[in-house]
Short mmCIF file of C-alpha atoms in Angstrom, two decimals:
data_model
loop_
_atom_site.label_atom_id
_atom_site.label_comp_id
_atom_site.label_asym_id
_atom_site.label_seq_id
_atom_site.Cartn_x
_atom_site.Cartn_y
_atom_site.Cartn_z
CA MET A 834 175.30 -30.46 138.19
CA ALA A 835 171.21 -29.68 138.51
CA ASP A 836 168.58 -29.90 136.11
CA LYS A 837 167.88 -27.56 132.76
CA GLY A 838 166.20 -24.61 133.89
CA MET A 839 166.51 -24.71 137.45
CA ALA A 840 165.55 -21.52 139.55
CA ALA A 841 168.62 -20.15 141.40
CA ASP A 842 168.45 -18.77 145.19
CA ILE A 843 170.33 -17.97 147.65
CA ALA A 844 169.30 -19.05 151.55
CA ILE A 845 170.72 -18.04 154.53
CA ASP A 846 171.10 -20.28 157.20
CA HIS A 847 171.91 -19.30 160.84
CA ALA A 848 173.51 -22.73 162.12
CA GLY A 849 174.64 -22.53 165.32
CA GLY A 850 176.69 -19.05 165.59
CA ASP A 851 177.80 -19.30 161.94
CA VAL A 852 175.91 -17.86 159.11
CA VAL A 853 175.93 -19.65 155.67
CA LEU A 854 174.93 -18.57 152.73
CA ARG A 855 173.30 -21.88 150.86
CA VAL A 856 174.02 -21.04 146.87
CA SER A 857 171.23 -23.28 144.77
CA GLY A 858 170.09 -23.61 141.39
CA ASP A 859 171.49 -22.27 137.88
CA TRP A 860 173.47 -19.21 138.19
CA THR A 861 173.10 -18.18 134.75
CA LEU A 862 172.21 -15.09 132.52
CA ALA A 863 168.46 -16.25 132.18
CA ASN A 864 168.61 -15.97 135.81
CA ALA A 865 170.68 -12.93 136.32
CA ALA A 866 167.84 -10.17 137.20
CA SER A 867 166.71 -11.97 139.99
CA LEU A 868 170.10 -13.20 141.36
CA ASP A 869 171.21 -9.71 141.19
CA ALA A 870 168.30 -8.22 143.00
CA ARG A 871 168.97 -11.00 145.78
CA VAL A 872 172.77 -10.58 146.19
CA ARG A 873 172.37 -6.78 146.21
CA LYS A 874 169.81 -7.32 148.96
CA ILE A 875 172.13 -9.53 150.81
CA LEU A 876 174.93 -7.59 150.74
CA ALA A 877 172.99 -4.25 151.92
CA SER A 878 172.07 -6.17 154.79
CA SER A 879 175.33 -6.40 156.13
CA THR A 880 174.92 -10.08 156.55
CA ASN A 881 178.06 -11.52 158.35
CA ALA A 882 178.63 -14.91 156.60
CA THR A 883 181.02 -17.02 157.54
CA ARG A 884 181.20 -19.15 154.26
CA ILE A 885 179.29 -20.32 151.21
CA ASP A 886 177.83 -23.48 150.62
CA VAL A 887 178.06 -24.55 146.78
CA SER A 888 176.99 -27.82 147.54
CA GLY A 889 173.31 -26.89 145.51
CA LEU A 890 174.84 -24.89 142.59
CA GLY A 891 174.19 -26.35 139.15
CA ARG A 892 175.18 -24.91 135.59
CA LEU A 893 177.55 -21.53 136.07
CA ASP A 894 178.02 -19.17 133.16
CA THR A 895 180.48 -15.89 133.30
CA THR A 896 177.23 -14.21 134.21
CA GLY A 897 176.79 -16.39 137.34
CA ALA A 898 180.56 -16.23 138.19
CA GLN A 899 180.52 -12.62 138.68
CA LEU A 900 177.47 -12.43 140.78
CA LEU A 901 178.95 -15.41 142.76
CA LEU A 902 182.18 -13.45 142.94
CA ALA A 903 180.27 -10.28 144.21
CA LEU A 904 178.33 -12.59 146.73
CA ARG A 905 181.34 -14.29 148.09
CA GLY A 906 183.31 -11.22 148.25
CA ASP A 907 186.92 -11.61 150.53
CA HIS A 908 185.76 -14.98 151.77
CA ALA A 909 187.65 -17.82 150.40
CA ASP A 910 187.46 -20.70 152.78
CA PRO A 911 188.86 -23.71 151.26
CA GLU A 912 185.03 -25.63 151.44
CA PHE A 913 184.44 -23.49 149.22
CA LEU A 914 187.18 -23.93 146.72
CA GLY A 915 186.78 -27.55 147.09
CA GLN A 916 182.78 -27.41 146.77
CA ILE A 917 183.12 -25.64 143.47
CA GLY A 918 185.47 -27.85 141.79
CA GLU A 919 188.40 -27.41 139.62
CA GLU A 920 186.78 -26.22 136.32
CA ARG A 921 184.50 -23.80 137.94
CA SER A 922 187.24 -22.35 139.97
CA SER A 923 188.92 -21.79 136.60
CA LEU A 924 186.03 -19.73 135.65
CA LEU A 925 186.04 -17.91 138.52
CA HIS A 926 189.46 -16.75 138.16
CA THR A 927 189.28 -15.49 134.87
CA VAL A 928 186.14 -13.61 135.54
CA SER A 929 187.96 -12.27 138.58
CA GLU A 930 190.97 -11.34 136.65
CA ALA A 931 189.00 -9.50 133.85
CA MET A 932 187.03 -7.54 136.78
CA ARG A 933 190.12 -6.61 138.14
CA ALA A 934 192.01 -5.46 134.84
CA PRO A 935 192.19 -1.50 134.39
CA VAL A 936 190.07 -0.05 131.98
CA SER A 937 192.54 2.77 130.31
CA PRO A 938 191.05 6.21 129.64
CA ALA A 939 190.37 7.37 126.15
CA LEU A 940 193.13 9.76 124.81
CA PRO A 941 191.75 12.86 123.67
CA GLN A 942 192.22 12.97 119.79
CA THR A 943 194.51 16.03 118.96
CA TRP A 944 195.38 17.08 115.39
CA SER A 945 198.38 19.27 114.20
CA PRO A 946 200.31 20.07 111.49
CA LEU A 947 202.95 17.49 112.16
CA ASP A 948 200.02 14.39 111.71
CA LEU A 949 199.09 15.20 108.17
CA LEU A 950 203.02 15.15 107.16
CA GLU A 951 203.23 11.99 109.27
CA ARG A 952 200.23 10.30 106.95
CA ILE A 953 201.79 11.99 103.97
CA GLY A 954 205.38 10.19 104.45
CA ARG A 955 203.22 6.72 105.84
CA GLY A 956 201.54 6.87 102.01
CA MET A 957 204.65 7.63 100.26
CA GLN A 958 206.73 4.48 102.17
CA THR A 959 203.69 2.32 101.67
CA LEU A 960 203.88 3.45 97.62
CA GLY A 961 207.38 2.72 97.41
CA ARG A 962 207.37 -0.65 99.19
CA ASN A 963 204.22 -1.41 97.02
CA ALA A 964 206.24 -0.45 93.90
CA LEU A 965 209.41 -2.37 94.62
CA GLN A 966 207.45 -5.62 95.67
CA LEU A 967 205.85 -5.02 92.15
CA LEU A 968 209.01 -4.80 90.57
CA GLY A 969 210.34 -7.48 92.02
CA PHE A 970 207.17 -9.93 91.18
CA VAL A 971 207.46 -8.82 87.66
CA GLY A 972 210.87 -10.08 87.66
CA LEU A 973 209.55 -13.24 89.17
CA VAL A 974 207.04 -13.98 86.48
CA LEU A 975 209.30 -13.09 83.34
CA GLN A 976 211.78 -15.19 85.11
CA SER A 977 209.55 -18.11 85.19
CA PHE A 978 208.07 -17.72 81.91
CA ALA A 979 211.41 -17.57 80.13
CA ALA A 980 212.17 -21.22 82.58
CA SER A 981 209.07 -22.99 80.83
CA MET A 982 208.63 -21.37 77.54
CA PHE A 983 210.98 -23.92 75.95
CA VAL A 984 209.10 -26.76 78.10
CA PRO A 985 206.37 -27.57 76.63
CA ARG A 986 205.49 -30.11 79.29
CA ARG A 987 205.33 -27.13 81.87
CA TRP A 988 202.37 -25.15 79.69
CA ARG A 989 199.00 -25.62 81.37
CA THR A 990 196.96 -24.99 78.18
CA THR A 991 193.96 -25.87 79.82
CA SER A 992 194.41 -23.56 82.48
CA LEU A 993 195.05 -21.24 80.17
CA VAL A 994 192.34 -21.51 77.26
CA PHE A 995 189.98 -21.26 80.44
CA HIS A 996 190.89 -17.78 81.90
CA ILE A 997 191.19 -16.68 78.17
CA GLU A 998 187.18 -17.43 78.30
CA GLN A 999 186.98 -15.94 81.98
CA THR A 1000 188.85 -12.78 81.37
CA GLY A 1001 188.21 -12.31 77.25
CA LEU A 1002 185.06 -13.79 76.12
CA ASP A 1003 183.19 -13.09 78.77
CA ALA A 1004 183.81 -9.45 79.22
CA VAL A 1005 182.68 -9.09 75.38
CA PRO A 1006 179.22 -7.90 76.12
CA ILE A 1007 179.93 -5.11 78.90
CA VAL A 1008 183.34 -3.93 76.97
CA ALA A 1009 181.42 -3.22 73.85
CA LEU A 1010 178.18 -1.74 75.13
CA LEU A 1011 180.25 0.52 77.60
CA SER A 1012 182.75 1.65 74.55
CA PHE A 1013 179.37 2.26 72.47
CA LEU A 1014 177.79 4.95 75.19
CA ILE A 1015 181.31 6.24 75.69
CA GLY A 1016 181.45 6.83 71.56
CA ALA A 1017 178.30 8.39 71.46
CA VAL A 1018 178.89 10.72 74.51
CA ILE A 1019 182.08 11.76 73.14
CA ALA A 1020 180.65 12.50 69.50
CA PHE A 1021 177.30 14.61 71.45
CA LEU A 1022 179.80 16.60 73.16
CA GLY A 1023 182.09 17.37 70.36
CA ALA A 1024 179.27 18.56 68.10
CA THR A 1025 177.93 20.54 70.57
CA VAL A 1026 181.04 22.63 70.81
CA LEU A 1027 182.42 22.22 67.20
CA ARG A 1028 178.63 23.42 66.01
CA ASP A 1029 179.24 26.68 67.23
CA PHE A 1030 182.37 27.13 64.60
CA GLY A 1031 180.68 25.03 61.77
CA ALA A 1032 183.19 22.34 61.88
CA THR A 1033 180.75 19.38 62.76
CA LEU A 1034 182.35 17.20 60.41
CA PHE A 1035 185.85 17.23 62.20
CA THR A 1036 183.23 14.64 65.16
CA VAL A 1037 184.65 11.93 63.12
CA GLU A 1038 188.46 12.52 63.89
CA LEU A 1039 187.79 13.29 67.45
CA VAL A 1040 185.90 10.09 67.70
CA SER A 1041 188.42 7.90 65.74
CA TYR A 1042 191.28 9.84 67.11
CA SER A 1043 190.29 9.62 70.88
CA PHE A 1044 189.17 5.91 70.24
CA LEU A 1045 192.17 4.41 68.24
CA ARG A 1046 195.09 6.15 70.35
CA GLU A 1047 193.18 6.51 74.03
CA PHE A 1048 189.79 5.78 74.83
CA GLY A 1049 189.95 2.11 73.35
CA VAL A 1050 192.71 0.80 75.53
CA LEU A 1051 192.15 2.73 78.27
CA LEU A 1052 188.71 1.81 78.89
CA THR A 1053 189.09 -1.77 78.38
CA ALA A 1054 192.06 -1.68 80.93
CA ILE A 1055 190.07 -0.09 83.64
CA LEU A 1056 187.05 -2.50 82.98
CA ILE A 1057 189.69 -5.55 83.19
CA ALA A 1058 191.09 -3.96 86.09
CA GLY A 1059 187.61 -4.21 87.82
CA ARG A 1060 186.49 -7.07 86.66
CA SER A 1061 189.61 -9.73 86.25
CA GLY A 1062 192.17 -7.88 88.15
CA SER A 1063 190.01 -8.29 91.37
CA ALA A 1064 189.00 -11.72 90.37
CA PHE A 1065 192.63 -13.07 90.13
CA THR A 1066 193.56 -11.18 94.10
CA ALA A 1067 190.16 -12.92 95.19
CA GLN A 1068 190.73 -16.41 93.77
CA ILE A 1069 194.20 -16.26 94.84
CA GLY A 1070 193.52 -14.97 97.99
CA SER A 1071 190.99 -17.51 98.82
CA MET A 1072 193.47 -20.08 98.20
CA LYS A 1073 195.80 -18.80 100.15
CA MET A 1074 193.20 -18.34 103.50
CA ARG A 1075 192.32 -21.85 102.92
CA GLU A 1076 196.56 -23.15 102.55
CA GLU A 1077 195.60 -24.50 99.05
CA ILE A 1078 199.00 -22.54 98.05
CA ASP A 1079 201.11 -24.39 100.59
CA ALA A 1080 199.66 -27.84 99.94
CA ILE A 1081 200.86 -26.84 96.09
CA ARG A 1082 204.50 -26.00 97.38
CA THR A 1083 203.91 -29.33 99.58
CA LEU A 1084 203.35 -31.23 96.14
CA GLY A 1085 206.85 -29.76 94.51
CA LEU A 1086 204.83 -27.54 92.55
CA ASP A 1087 205.75 -23.62 91.87
CA PRO A 1088 202.26 -21.40 92.64
CA VAL A 1089 203.61 -19.11 90.00
CA HIS A 1090 203.86 -21.62 87.09
CA VAL A 1091 200.42 -22.96 88.21
CA LEU A 1092 198.24 -19.70 89.10
CA VAL A 1093 200.26 -17.15 88.04
CA LEU A 1094 201.72 -17.53 84.53
CA PRO A 1095 198.02 -18.83 83.16
CA ARG A 1096 196.28 -15.55 84.32
CA VAL A 1097 198.94 -13.14 83.06
CA LEU A 1098 199.26 -15.16 79.65
CA ALA A 1099 195.42 -15.16 79.15
CA LEU A 1100 194.86 -11.30 80.05
CA VAL A 1101 198.10 -10.63 77.77
CA ILE A 1102 196.10 -12.42 75.10
CA ALA A 1103 192.70 -11.22 75.71
CA MET A 1104 193.40 -7.86 76.23
CA PRO A 1105 193.99 -6.37 72.16
CA LEU A 1106 191.42 -8.26 71.26
CA LEU A 1107 188.89 -6.80 73.52
CA SER A 1108 190.61 -3.31 73.15
CA PHE A 1109 190.24 -4.09 69.37
CA LEU A 1110 186.43 -4.78 70.41
CA ALA A 1111 186.04 -1.29 72.34
CA ILE A 1112 187.80 0.79 69.49
CA ILE A 1113 185.13 -0.77 66.94
CA ALA A 1114 182.30 -0.51 69.23
CA GLY A 1115 183.19 3.38 70.12
CA ILE A 1116 183.75 4.58 66.64
CA ILE A 1117 180.09 2.99 65.74
CA GLY A 1118 178.64 4.55 68.83
CA GLY A 1119 180.20 7.81 67.57
CA ALA A 1120 178.97 7.25 63.98
CA ALA A 1121 175.22 6.93 65.36
CA VAL A 1122 175.24 10.00 66.55
CA CYS A 1123 176.68 11.45 63.49
CA ALA A 1124 173.75 9.81 61.63
CA LEU A 1125 170.94 10.60 64.00
CA SER A 1126 172.11 14.46 65.34
CA LEU A 1127 174.79 15.96 62.63
CA ASP A 1128 173.52 14.87 59.42
CA ILE A 1129 176.54 12.91 58.56
CA SER A 1130 175.53 9.48 57.14
CA PRO A 1131 177.43 6.28 57.60
CA THR A 1132 178.76 6.17 54.04
CA MET A 1133 180.12 9.91 54.82
CA PHE A 1134 181.59 9.09 58.06
CA ILE A 1135 183.24 6.06 56.79
CA SER A 1136 184.53 8.31 54.07
CA ARG A 1137 185.94 10.99 56.25
CA PHE A 1138 187.57 8.19 58.25
CA GLN A 1139 189.33 6.57 55.54
CA GLU A 1140 190.82 10.30 54.82
CA THR A 1141 192.19 11.68 57.62
CA THR A 1142 193.13 8.64 60.05
CA THR A 1143 196.17 6.59 59.38
CA LEU A 1144 196.61 3.24 60.76
CA ARG A 1145 199.35 4.24 62.88
CA HIS A 1146 197.20 5.56 65.71
CA LEU A 1147 195.57 1.80 65.59
CA TRP A 1148 198.66 0.39 66.28
CA VAL A 1149 199.72 3.21 69.12
CA GLY A 1150 196.37 2.16 70.99
CA LEU A 1151 197.08 -1.49 70.15
CA GLY A 1152 200.78 -1.31 71.01
CA LYS A 1153 199.77 -0.41 74.91
CA ALA A 1154 197.20 -3.26 75.50
CA PRO A 1155 199.71 -5.73 76.48
CA ILE A 1156 201.29 -4.15 78.71
CA PHE A 1157 198.16 -2.91 80.59
CA ALA A 1158 197.32 -6.57 80.98
CA PHE A 1159 200.85 -7.53 81.87
CA LEU A 1160 200.64 -5.05 84.86
CA ILE A 1161 197.05 -5.89 85.59
CA ALA A 1162 197.24 -9.14 86.18
CA ALA A 1163 200.52 -8.77 87.99
CA ILE A 1164 199.20 -6.96 90.71
CA GLY A 1165 196.05 -9.08 90.93
CA CYS A 1166 197.90 -11.70 91.62
CA LEU A 1167 200.41 -10.21 93.82
CA GLU A 1168 197.66 -9.00 95.90
CA GLY A 1169 196.37 -12.42 96.35
CA PHE A 1170 199.34 -13.89 97.36
CA LYS A 1171 199.61 -11.09 100.21
CA VAL A 1172 196.14 -12.00 101.56
CA SER A 1173 196.93 -12.95 105.33
CA GLY A 1174 194.13 -15.70 106.16
CA SER A 1175 190.76 -14.10 106.79
CA ALA A 1176 187.84 -12.96 104.60
CA GLU A 1177 188.66 -9.58 105.50
CA SER A 1178 191.99 -9.58 103.99
CA VAL A 1179 190.87 -11.17 101.17
CA GLY A 1180 188.21 -7.62 100.91
CA GLU A 1181 190.80 -5.23 101.50
CA HIS A 1182 193.49 -6.39 99.22
CA THR A 1183 191.01 -7.00 96.22
CA THR A 1184 189.98 -3.39 96.67
CA SER A 1185 194.01 -2.69 96.71
CA SER A 1186 194.44 -4.17 93.40
CA VAL A 1187 191.56 -2.61 91.62
CA VAL A 1188 193.06 1.03 92.83
CA GLN A 1189 196.51 -0.01 91.87
CA SER A 1190 195.77 -1.52 88.59
CA ILE A 1191 193.68 1.80 87.79
CA PHE A 1192 196.38 3.86 88.91
CA VAL A 1193 199.31 2.35 87.35
CA VAL A 1194 197.47 1.95 84.16
CA ILE A 1195 196.53 5.59 83.77
CA LEU A 1196 200.21 6.32 84.78
CA VAL A 1197 201.76 4.31 82.08
CA ASP A 1198 199.16 5.84 79.55
CA ALA A 1199 199.86 9.39 80.39
CA LEU A 1200 203.86 8.62 80.37
CA ALA A 1201 203.28 6.47 76.38
CA ALA A 1202 200.84 9.68 75.50
CA ILE A 1203 203.75 12.17 76.32
CA PHE A 1204 206.34 9.90 74.88
CA PHE A 1205 204.70 9.47 71.55
CA MET A 1206 203.56 13.10 71.47
CA GLU A 1207 207.98 13.78 71.37
CA ILE A 1208 208.59 11.38 68.88
CA ASP A 1209 205.63 12.65 66.91
CA VAL A 1210 203.88 9.45 66.66
#
C-alpha cells in the first residue's frame, strides 16, 4: 500500500514488442482530475497496450476504480487480476456492475380523472383501516384496564402521577391563556353584531353557553391532541425504534399495562380539570371585554350569568371531556406502536396522531351536539 498522498501516474513502457501501462500512486478522488485527463489522453492516442502493471498501485476508491476500468478496457489478463488483489477485484467488480446497470428513463407523468378516483379510493381504504385498528386498540385497552382494575399490584401509581403532571399541570398556562383570549374574541365579535340590535346584554349568554357546552372542552381537546397526543406517539415510537418495547415483552411484561394504561388514565383524569379551567378562563375573558367595551360591570355579568345559565350546560361540556381524553390517548399510543424503526417514521406517525385526534374529537363533538339537541338538553 502506497503512502498517503502519493501522486498518481500512468507510465507507458515499451518492453520489447509489448506496450505496458504501469499504474502507480493513489487512484483516489483527490487525484481524479489529473488521472482523468491522463486516461483520456492514452485512450485517444490509440495506444495498443498488451497488459497493465498495477504493482505500484497505492490506494484505490470507487472513483479510481472507474478510471482504472476505463483504462483497462477489454484487457483481463491473469497477471492484472493477480496483482490487483482479492479486495480490489471485488471493488472493481462492484463498480463495473454499477456502470453496466441500465438507467430506466423517466416515465412521462400523465393525469386522468381515474387517478383522482384512485387517490380517493386509497384515502377511504386508509381511513377504514385506521378506524378498524383504533376500534381494536380501544377494545384492547378496555380489556387491559378491566383485567388490572381489581389487582392493586398491577397499578402503576408513580407513572400515573407523573403523566398527570405532564399532561395536566404543565398544560395549565397555555390552556388558560388561550381560553381567556378566545373568550375575549367571542365577546367582542358577539357584541359587535348584537350592538346593532341593541342587545349587547345577550353577550353574556353567548359567552357562557359557548364555553360551557362547546369551546371549553373543544379547545382543551385540540390543545391536548397537539401537545400530549403527539408526545405519547413520540415517546412510544422512540421506544419502539430503540427496541425497548421488545425488551419489555422479554421481561414478561405487557406494554399495554406498562405504557398505555398510565397515559390513558392520566389524560382521562386531567382533561375534565383542564376543561373546567378553560371554561372559567374563557368566561373571565368575555367578562373582561364586557367590562371594558360594553359597560357591563362584573357584578352585572355575574348576575346575568346566574339568571340565564343552568348547571346542565356545564355537565354537557364536561361530560365529553373523558371521552375526548380517552380517544386522544388511544390514538397517540396506537400511532406510537406503528412506528417502523426510523426517525422519519416517528415524525410521520406523530403528525398522523395529531391529525387523527383532532378529526375524531371534532367528529365526536358534532355527533354529541346533534344528540343533545335532539333530546333537548
